[in-house]
PDB file of C-alpha atoms in Angstrom:
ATOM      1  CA  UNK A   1       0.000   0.000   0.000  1.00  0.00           C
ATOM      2  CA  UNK A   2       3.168   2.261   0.375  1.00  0.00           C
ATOM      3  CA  UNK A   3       6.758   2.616  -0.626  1.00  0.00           C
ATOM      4  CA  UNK A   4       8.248   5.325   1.441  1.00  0.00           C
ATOM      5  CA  UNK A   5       6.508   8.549   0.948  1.00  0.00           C
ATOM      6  CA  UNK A   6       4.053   7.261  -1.874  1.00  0.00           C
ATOM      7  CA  UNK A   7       0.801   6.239  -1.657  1.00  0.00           C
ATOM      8  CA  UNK A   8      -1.272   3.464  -3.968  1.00  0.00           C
ATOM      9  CA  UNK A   9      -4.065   4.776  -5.176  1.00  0.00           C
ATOM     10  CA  UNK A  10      -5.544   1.286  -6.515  1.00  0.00           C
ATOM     11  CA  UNK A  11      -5.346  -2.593  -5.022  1.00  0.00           C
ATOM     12  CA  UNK A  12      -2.834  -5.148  -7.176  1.00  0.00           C
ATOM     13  CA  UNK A  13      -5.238  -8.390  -7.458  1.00  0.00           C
ATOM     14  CA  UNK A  14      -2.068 -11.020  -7.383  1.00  0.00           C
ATOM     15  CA  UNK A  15      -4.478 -12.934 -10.068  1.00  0.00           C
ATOM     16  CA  UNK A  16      -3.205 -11.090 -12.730  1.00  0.00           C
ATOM     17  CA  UNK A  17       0.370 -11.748 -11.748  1.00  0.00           C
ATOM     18  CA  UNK A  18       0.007 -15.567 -11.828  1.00  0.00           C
ATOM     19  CA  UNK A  19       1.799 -17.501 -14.002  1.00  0.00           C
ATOM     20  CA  UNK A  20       4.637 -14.928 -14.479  1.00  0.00           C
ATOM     21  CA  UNK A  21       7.810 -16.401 -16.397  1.00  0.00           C
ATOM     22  CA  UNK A  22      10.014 -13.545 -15.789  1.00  0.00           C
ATOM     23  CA  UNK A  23      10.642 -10.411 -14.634  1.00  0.00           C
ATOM     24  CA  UNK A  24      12.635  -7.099 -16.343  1.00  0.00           C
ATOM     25  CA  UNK A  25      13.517  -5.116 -13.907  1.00  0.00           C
ATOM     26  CA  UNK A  26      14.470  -1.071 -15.642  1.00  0.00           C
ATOM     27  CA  UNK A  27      15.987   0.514 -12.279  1.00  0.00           C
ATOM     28  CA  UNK A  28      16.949   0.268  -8.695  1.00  0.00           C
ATOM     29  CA  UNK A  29      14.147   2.779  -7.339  1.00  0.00           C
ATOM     30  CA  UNK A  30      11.783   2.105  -5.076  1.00  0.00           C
ATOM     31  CA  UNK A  31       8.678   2.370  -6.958  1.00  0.00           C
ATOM     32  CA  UNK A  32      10.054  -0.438  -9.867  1.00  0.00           C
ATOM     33  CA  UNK A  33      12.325  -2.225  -7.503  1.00  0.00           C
ATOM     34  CA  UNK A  34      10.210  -3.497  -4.564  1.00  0.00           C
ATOM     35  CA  UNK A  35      11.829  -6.373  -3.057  1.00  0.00           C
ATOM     36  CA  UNK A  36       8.800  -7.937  -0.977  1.00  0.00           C
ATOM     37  CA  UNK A  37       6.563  -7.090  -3.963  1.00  0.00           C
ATOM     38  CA  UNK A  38       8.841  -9.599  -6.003  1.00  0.00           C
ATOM     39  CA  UNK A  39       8.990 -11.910  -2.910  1.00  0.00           C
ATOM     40  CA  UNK A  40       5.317 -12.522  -3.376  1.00  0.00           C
ATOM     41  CA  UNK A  41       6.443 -14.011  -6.934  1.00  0.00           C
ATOM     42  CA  UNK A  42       9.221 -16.556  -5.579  1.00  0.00           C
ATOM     43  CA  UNK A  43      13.189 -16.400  -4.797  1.00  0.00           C
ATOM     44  CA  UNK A  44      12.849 -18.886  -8.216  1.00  0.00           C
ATOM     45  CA  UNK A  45      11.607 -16.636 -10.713  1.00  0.00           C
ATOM     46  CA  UNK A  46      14.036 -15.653 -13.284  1.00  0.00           C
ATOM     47  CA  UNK A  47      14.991 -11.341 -12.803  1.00  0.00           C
ATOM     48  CA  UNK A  48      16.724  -9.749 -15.162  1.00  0.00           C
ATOM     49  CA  UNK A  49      18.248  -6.398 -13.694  1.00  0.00           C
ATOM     50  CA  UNK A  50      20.504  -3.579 -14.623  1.00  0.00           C
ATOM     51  CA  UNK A  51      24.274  -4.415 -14.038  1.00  0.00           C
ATOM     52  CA  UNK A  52      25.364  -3.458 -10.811  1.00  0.00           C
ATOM     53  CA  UNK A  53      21.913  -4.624  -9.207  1.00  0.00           C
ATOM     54  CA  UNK A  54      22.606  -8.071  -8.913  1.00  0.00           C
ATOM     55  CA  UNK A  55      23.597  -8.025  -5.494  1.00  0.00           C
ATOM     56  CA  UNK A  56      21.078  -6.050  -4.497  1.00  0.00           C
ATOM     57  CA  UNK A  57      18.677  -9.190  -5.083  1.00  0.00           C
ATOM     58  CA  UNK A  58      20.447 -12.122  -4.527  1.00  0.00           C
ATOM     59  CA  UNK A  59      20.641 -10.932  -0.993  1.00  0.00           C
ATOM     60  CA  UNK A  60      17.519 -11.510  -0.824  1.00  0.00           C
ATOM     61  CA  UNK A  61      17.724 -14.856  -1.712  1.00  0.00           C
ATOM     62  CA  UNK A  62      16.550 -14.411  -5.330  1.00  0.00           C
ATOM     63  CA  UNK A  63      18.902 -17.325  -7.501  1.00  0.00           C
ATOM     64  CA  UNK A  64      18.169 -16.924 -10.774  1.00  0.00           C
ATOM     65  CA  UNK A  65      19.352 -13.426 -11.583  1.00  0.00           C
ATOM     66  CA  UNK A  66      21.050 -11.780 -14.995  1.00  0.00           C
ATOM     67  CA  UNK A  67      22.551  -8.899 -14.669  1.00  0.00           C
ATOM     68  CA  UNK A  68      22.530  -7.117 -17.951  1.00  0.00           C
ATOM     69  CA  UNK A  69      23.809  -3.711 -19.680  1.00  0.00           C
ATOM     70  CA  UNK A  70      22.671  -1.364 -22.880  1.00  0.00           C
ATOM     71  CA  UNK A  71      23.159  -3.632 -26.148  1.00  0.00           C
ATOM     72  CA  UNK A  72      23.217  -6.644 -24.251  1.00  0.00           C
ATOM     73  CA  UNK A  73      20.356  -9.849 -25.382  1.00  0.00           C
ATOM     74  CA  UNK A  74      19.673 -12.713 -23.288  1.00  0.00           C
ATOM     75  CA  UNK A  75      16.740 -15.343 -24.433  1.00  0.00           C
ATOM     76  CA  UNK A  76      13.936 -16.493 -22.267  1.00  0.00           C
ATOM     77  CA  UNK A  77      11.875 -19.232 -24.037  1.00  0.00           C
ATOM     78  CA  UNK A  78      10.535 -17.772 -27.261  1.00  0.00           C
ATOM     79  CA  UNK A  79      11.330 -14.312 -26.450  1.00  0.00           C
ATOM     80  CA  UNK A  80      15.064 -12.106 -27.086  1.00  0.00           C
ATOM     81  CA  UNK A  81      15.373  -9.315 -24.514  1.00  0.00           C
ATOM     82  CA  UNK A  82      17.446  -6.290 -25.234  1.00  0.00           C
ATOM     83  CA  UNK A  83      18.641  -3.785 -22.959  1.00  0.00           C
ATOM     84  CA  UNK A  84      18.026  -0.256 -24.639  1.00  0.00           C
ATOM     85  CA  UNK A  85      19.112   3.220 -23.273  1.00  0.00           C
ATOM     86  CA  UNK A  86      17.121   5.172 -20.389  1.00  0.00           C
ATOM     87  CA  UNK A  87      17.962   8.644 -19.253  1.00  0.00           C
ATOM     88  CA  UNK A  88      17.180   8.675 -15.387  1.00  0.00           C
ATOM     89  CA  UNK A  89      18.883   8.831 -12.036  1.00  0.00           C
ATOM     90  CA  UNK A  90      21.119   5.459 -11.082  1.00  0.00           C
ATOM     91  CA  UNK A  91      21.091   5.452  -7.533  1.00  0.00           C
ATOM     92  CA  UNK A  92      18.925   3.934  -4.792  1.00  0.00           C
ATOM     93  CA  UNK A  93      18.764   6.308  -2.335  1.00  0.00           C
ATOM     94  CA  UNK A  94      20.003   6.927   0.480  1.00  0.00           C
ATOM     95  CA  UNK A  95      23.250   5.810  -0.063  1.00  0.00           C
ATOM     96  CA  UNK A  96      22.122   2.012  -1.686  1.00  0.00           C
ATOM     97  CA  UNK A  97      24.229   0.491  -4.664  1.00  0.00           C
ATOM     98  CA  UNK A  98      24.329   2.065  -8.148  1.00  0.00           C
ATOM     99  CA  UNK A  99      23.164   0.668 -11.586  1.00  0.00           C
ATOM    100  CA  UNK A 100      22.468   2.648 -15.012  1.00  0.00           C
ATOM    101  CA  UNK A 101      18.826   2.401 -15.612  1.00  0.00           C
ATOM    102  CA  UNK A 102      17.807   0.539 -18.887  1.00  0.00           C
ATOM    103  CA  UNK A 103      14.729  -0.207 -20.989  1.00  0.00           C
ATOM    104  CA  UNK A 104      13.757  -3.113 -22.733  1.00  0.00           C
ATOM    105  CA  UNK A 105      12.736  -4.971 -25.796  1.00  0.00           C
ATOM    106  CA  UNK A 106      10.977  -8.192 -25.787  1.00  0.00           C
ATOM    107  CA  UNK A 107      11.316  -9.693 -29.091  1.00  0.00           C
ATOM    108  CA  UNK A 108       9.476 -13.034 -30.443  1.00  0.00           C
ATOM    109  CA  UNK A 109       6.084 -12.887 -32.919  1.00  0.00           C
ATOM    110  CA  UNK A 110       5.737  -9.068 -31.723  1.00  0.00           C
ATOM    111  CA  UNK A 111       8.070  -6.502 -30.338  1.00  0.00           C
ATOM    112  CA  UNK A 112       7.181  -4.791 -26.889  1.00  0.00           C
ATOM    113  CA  UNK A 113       9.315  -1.483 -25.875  1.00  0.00           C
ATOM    114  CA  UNK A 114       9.159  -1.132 -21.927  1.00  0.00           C
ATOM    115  CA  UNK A 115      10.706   2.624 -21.188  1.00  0.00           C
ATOM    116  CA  UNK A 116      11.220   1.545 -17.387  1.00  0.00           C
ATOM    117  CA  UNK A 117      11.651   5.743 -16.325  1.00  0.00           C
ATOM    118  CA  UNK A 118      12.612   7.688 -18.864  1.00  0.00           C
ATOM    119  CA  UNK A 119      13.502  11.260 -20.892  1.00  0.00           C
ATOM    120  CA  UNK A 120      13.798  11.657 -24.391  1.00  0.00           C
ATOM    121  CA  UNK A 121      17.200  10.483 -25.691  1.00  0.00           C
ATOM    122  CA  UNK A 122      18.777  10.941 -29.011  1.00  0.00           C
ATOM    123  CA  UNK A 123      18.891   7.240 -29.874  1.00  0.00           C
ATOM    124  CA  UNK A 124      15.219   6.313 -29.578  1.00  0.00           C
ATOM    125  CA  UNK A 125      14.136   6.226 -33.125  1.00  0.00           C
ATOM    126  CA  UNK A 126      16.732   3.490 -34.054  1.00  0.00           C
ATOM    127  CA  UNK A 127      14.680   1.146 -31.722  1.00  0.00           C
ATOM    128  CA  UNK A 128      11.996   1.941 -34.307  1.00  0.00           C
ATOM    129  CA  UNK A 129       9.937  -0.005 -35.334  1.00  0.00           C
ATOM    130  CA  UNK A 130       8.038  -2.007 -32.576  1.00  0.00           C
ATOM    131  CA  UNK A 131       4.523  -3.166 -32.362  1.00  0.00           C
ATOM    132  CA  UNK A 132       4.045  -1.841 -28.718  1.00  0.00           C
ATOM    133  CA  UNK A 133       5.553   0.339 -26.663  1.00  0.00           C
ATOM    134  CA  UNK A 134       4.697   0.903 -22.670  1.00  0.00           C
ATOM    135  CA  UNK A 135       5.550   4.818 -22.064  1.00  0.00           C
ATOM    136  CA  UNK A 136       5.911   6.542 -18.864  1.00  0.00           C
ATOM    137  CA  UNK A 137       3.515   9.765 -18.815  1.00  0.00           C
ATOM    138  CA  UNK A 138       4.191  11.423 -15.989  1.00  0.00           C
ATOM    139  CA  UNK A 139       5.881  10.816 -12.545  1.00  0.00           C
ATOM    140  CA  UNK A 140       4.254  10.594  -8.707  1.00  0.00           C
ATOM    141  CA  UNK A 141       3.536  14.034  -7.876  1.00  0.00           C
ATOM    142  CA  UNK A 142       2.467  17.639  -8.929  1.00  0.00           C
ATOM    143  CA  UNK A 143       5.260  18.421 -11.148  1.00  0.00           C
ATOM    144  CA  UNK A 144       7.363  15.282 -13.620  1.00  0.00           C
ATOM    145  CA  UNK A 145      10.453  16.156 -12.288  1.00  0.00           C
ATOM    146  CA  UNK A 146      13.736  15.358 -14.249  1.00  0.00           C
ATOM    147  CA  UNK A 147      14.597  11.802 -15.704  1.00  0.00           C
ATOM    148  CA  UNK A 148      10.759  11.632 -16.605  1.00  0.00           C
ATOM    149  CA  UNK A 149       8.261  12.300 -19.373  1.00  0.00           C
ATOM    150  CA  UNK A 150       5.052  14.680 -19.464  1.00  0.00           C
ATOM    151  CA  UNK A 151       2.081  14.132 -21.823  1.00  0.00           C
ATOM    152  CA  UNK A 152       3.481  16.125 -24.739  1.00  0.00           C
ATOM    153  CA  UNK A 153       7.008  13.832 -24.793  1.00  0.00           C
ATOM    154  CA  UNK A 154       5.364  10.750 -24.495  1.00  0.00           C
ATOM    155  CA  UNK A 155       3.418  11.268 -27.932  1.00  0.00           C
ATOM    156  CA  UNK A 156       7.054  12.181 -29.373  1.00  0.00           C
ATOM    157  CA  UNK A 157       8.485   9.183 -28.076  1.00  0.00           C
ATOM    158  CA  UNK A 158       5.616   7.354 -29.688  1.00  0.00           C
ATOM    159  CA  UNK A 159       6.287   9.225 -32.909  1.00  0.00           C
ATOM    160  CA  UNK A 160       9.609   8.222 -32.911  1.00  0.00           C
ATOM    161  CA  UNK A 161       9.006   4.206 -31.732  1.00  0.00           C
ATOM    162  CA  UNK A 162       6.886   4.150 -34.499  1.00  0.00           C
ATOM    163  CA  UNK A 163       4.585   1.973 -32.301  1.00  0.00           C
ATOM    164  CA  UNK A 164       1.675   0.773 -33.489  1.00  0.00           C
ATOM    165  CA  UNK A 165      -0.088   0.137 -29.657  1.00  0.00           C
ATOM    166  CA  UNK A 166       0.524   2.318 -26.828  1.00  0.00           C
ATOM    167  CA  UNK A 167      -0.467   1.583 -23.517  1.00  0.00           C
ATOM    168  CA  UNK A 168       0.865   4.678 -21.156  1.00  0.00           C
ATOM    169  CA  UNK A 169       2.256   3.869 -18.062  1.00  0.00           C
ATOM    170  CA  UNK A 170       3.870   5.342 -14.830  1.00  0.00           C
ATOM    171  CA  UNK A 171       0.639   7.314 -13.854  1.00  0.00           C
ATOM    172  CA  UNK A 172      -2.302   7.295 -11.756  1.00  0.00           C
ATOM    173  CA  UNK A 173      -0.779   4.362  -9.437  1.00  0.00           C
ATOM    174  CA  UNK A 174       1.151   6.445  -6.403  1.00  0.00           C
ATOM    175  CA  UNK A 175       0.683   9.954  -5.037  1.00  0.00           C
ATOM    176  CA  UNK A 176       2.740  11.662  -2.433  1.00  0.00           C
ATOM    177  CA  UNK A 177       1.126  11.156   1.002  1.00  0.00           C
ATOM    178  CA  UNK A 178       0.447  14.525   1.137  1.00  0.00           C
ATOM    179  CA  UNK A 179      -1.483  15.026  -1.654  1.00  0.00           C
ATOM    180  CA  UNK A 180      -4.458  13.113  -0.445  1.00  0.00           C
ATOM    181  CA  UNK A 181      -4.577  12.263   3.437  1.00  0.00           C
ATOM    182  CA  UNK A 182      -7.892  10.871   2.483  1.00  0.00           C
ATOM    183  CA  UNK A 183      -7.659   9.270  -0.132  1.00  0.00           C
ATOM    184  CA  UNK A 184      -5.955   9.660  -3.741  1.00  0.00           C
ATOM    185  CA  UNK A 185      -5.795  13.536  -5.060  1.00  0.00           C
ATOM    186  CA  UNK A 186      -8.640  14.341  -7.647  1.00  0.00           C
ATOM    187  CA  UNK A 187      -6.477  14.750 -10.536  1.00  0.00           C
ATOM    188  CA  UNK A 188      -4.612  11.546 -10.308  1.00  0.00           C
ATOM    189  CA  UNK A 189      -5.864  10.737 -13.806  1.00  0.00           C
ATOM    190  CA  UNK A 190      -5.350  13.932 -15.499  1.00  0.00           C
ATOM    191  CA  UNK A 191      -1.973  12.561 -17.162  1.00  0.00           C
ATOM    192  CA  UNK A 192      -3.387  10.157 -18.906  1.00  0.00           C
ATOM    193  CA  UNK A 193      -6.194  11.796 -20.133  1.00  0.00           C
ATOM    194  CA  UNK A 194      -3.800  14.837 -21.602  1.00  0.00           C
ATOM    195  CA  UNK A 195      -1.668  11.817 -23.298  1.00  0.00           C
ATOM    196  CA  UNK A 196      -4.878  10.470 -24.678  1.00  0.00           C
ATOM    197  CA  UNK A 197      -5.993  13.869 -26.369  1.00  0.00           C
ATOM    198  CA  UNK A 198      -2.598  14.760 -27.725  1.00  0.00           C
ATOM    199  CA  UNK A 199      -2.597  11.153 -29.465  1.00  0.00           C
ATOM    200  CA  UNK A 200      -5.830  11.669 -30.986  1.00  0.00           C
ATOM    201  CA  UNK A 201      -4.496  14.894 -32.469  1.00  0.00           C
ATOM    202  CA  UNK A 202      -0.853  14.202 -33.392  1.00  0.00           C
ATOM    203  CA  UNK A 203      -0.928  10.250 -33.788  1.00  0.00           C
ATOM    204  CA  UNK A 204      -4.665   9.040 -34.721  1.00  0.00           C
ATOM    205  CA  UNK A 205      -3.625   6.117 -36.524  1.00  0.00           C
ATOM    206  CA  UNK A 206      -1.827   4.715 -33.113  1.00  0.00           C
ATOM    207  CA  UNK A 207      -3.881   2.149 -30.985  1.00  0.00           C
ATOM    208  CA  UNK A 208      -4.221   3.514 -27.517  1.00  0.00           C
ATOM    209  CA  UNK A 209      -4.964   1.325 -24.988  1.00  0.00           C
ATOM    210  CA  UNK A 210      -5.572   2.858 -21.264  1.00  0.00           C
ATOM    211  CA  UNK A 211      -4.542   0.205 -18.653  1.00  0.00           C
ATOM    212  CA  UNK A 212      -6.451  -0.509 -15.215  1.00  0.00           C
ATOM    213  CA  UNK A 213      -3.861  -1.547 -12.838  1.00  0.00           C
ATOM    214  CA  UNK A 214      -3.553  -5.576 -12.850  1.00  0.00           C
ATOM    215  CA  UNK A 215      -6.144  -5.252 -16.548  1.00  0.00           C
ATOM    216  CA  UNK A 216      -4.768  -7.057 -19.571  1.00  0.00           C
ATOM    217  CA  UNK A 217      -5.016  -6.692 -23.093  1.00  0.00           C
ATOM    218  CA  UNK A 218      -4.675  -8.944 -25.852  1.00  0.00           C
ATOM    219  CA  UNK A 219      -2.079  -8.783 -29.069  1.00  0.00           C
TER     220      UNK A 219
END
């Protein structure tokens, strides 16, 4: 229900997490590295983290663990996995280990781009084409803050993925605790529905496809 100052503002239902073969793991903070949320999945589960981050997890008795850098491919059954560029702060603070934050893409009949937290970065459009591409929109708070996209990037990163579905991500799910001492803050969905009107304008032809947390959506 909380990682440090954040706040969910929806339940996980662990049935949508069932049957998970493995997990890509984009950086070492808090909000996409939570080490009892991953307990709830089994020490067994394959994780594939940022180099540098290894440690970090076997600790906590995690055993199958690839560590993995920008360029780098691993397989997993059917699919290839490639480490991309991210533009976003390496550290887990306070004073935890270091790793440069990555994004992926999951290669076997389709091509999935996971951001992880990201800005803009020059070398984006060479990962172009892919057939869907999971975009961060915003960050956990008033303002996006560096290392993080708004609305308005997010379609350009789209633009330049060439993606063909877009499901935006990295909104709506935390809040500061501050922001709503009763519950989430009103606007919690405003992100997404800024992303969603810029699309329709700039992008038409894209498929966007708004995500529930725990909802699924077929390919």
């Amino acid at each position: 229900p909380r990682v440090m100052h954040l706040r969910r503002a929806h339940k996980v239902d662990m049935r949508a997490i069932r049957g998970v073969d493995a997990v890509v793991v984009s950086h070492l903070h808090f909000d996409h590295l939570d080490l009892p949320s991953l307990e709830r999945l089994g020490r067994e589960l394959p994780l594939v983290v940022p180099r540098g981050a290894g440690a970090l997890v076997r600790k906590r008795g995690f055993r199958a663990v690839t560590e993995i850098e920008v360029h780098e491919q691993l397989a997993i059954g059917s699919l290839t996995i490639r480490a991309t560029p991210a533009t976003h702060s390496d550290e887990r603070m306070p004073l935890g280990a270091k790793a440069d934050p990555l994004g992926y893409v999951l290669e076997g009949t389709r091509s999935v781009y996971f951001a992880g937290d990201t800005e803009l970065f020059d070398g984006m459009s060479a990962l172009a084409p892919v057939d869907v591409a999971l975009l961060p929109i915003w960050g956990w708070g008033k303002k996006v803050g560096r290392g993080h996209m708004d609305p308005e990037n997010a379609v350009e990163a789209a633009r330049r993925l060439q993606a063909s579905i877009v499901v935006p991500i990295h909104w709506g799910t935390y809040f500061p605790v501050q922001e709503g001492l009763r519950g989430g803050p009103a606007d919690v969905d405003a992100p997404v529905d800024d992303f969603v009107t810029r699309m329709k304008a700039e992008l038409p032809d894209a498929d966007v496809r708004v995500l529930q947390p725990g909802a699924a959506t077929p390919l």
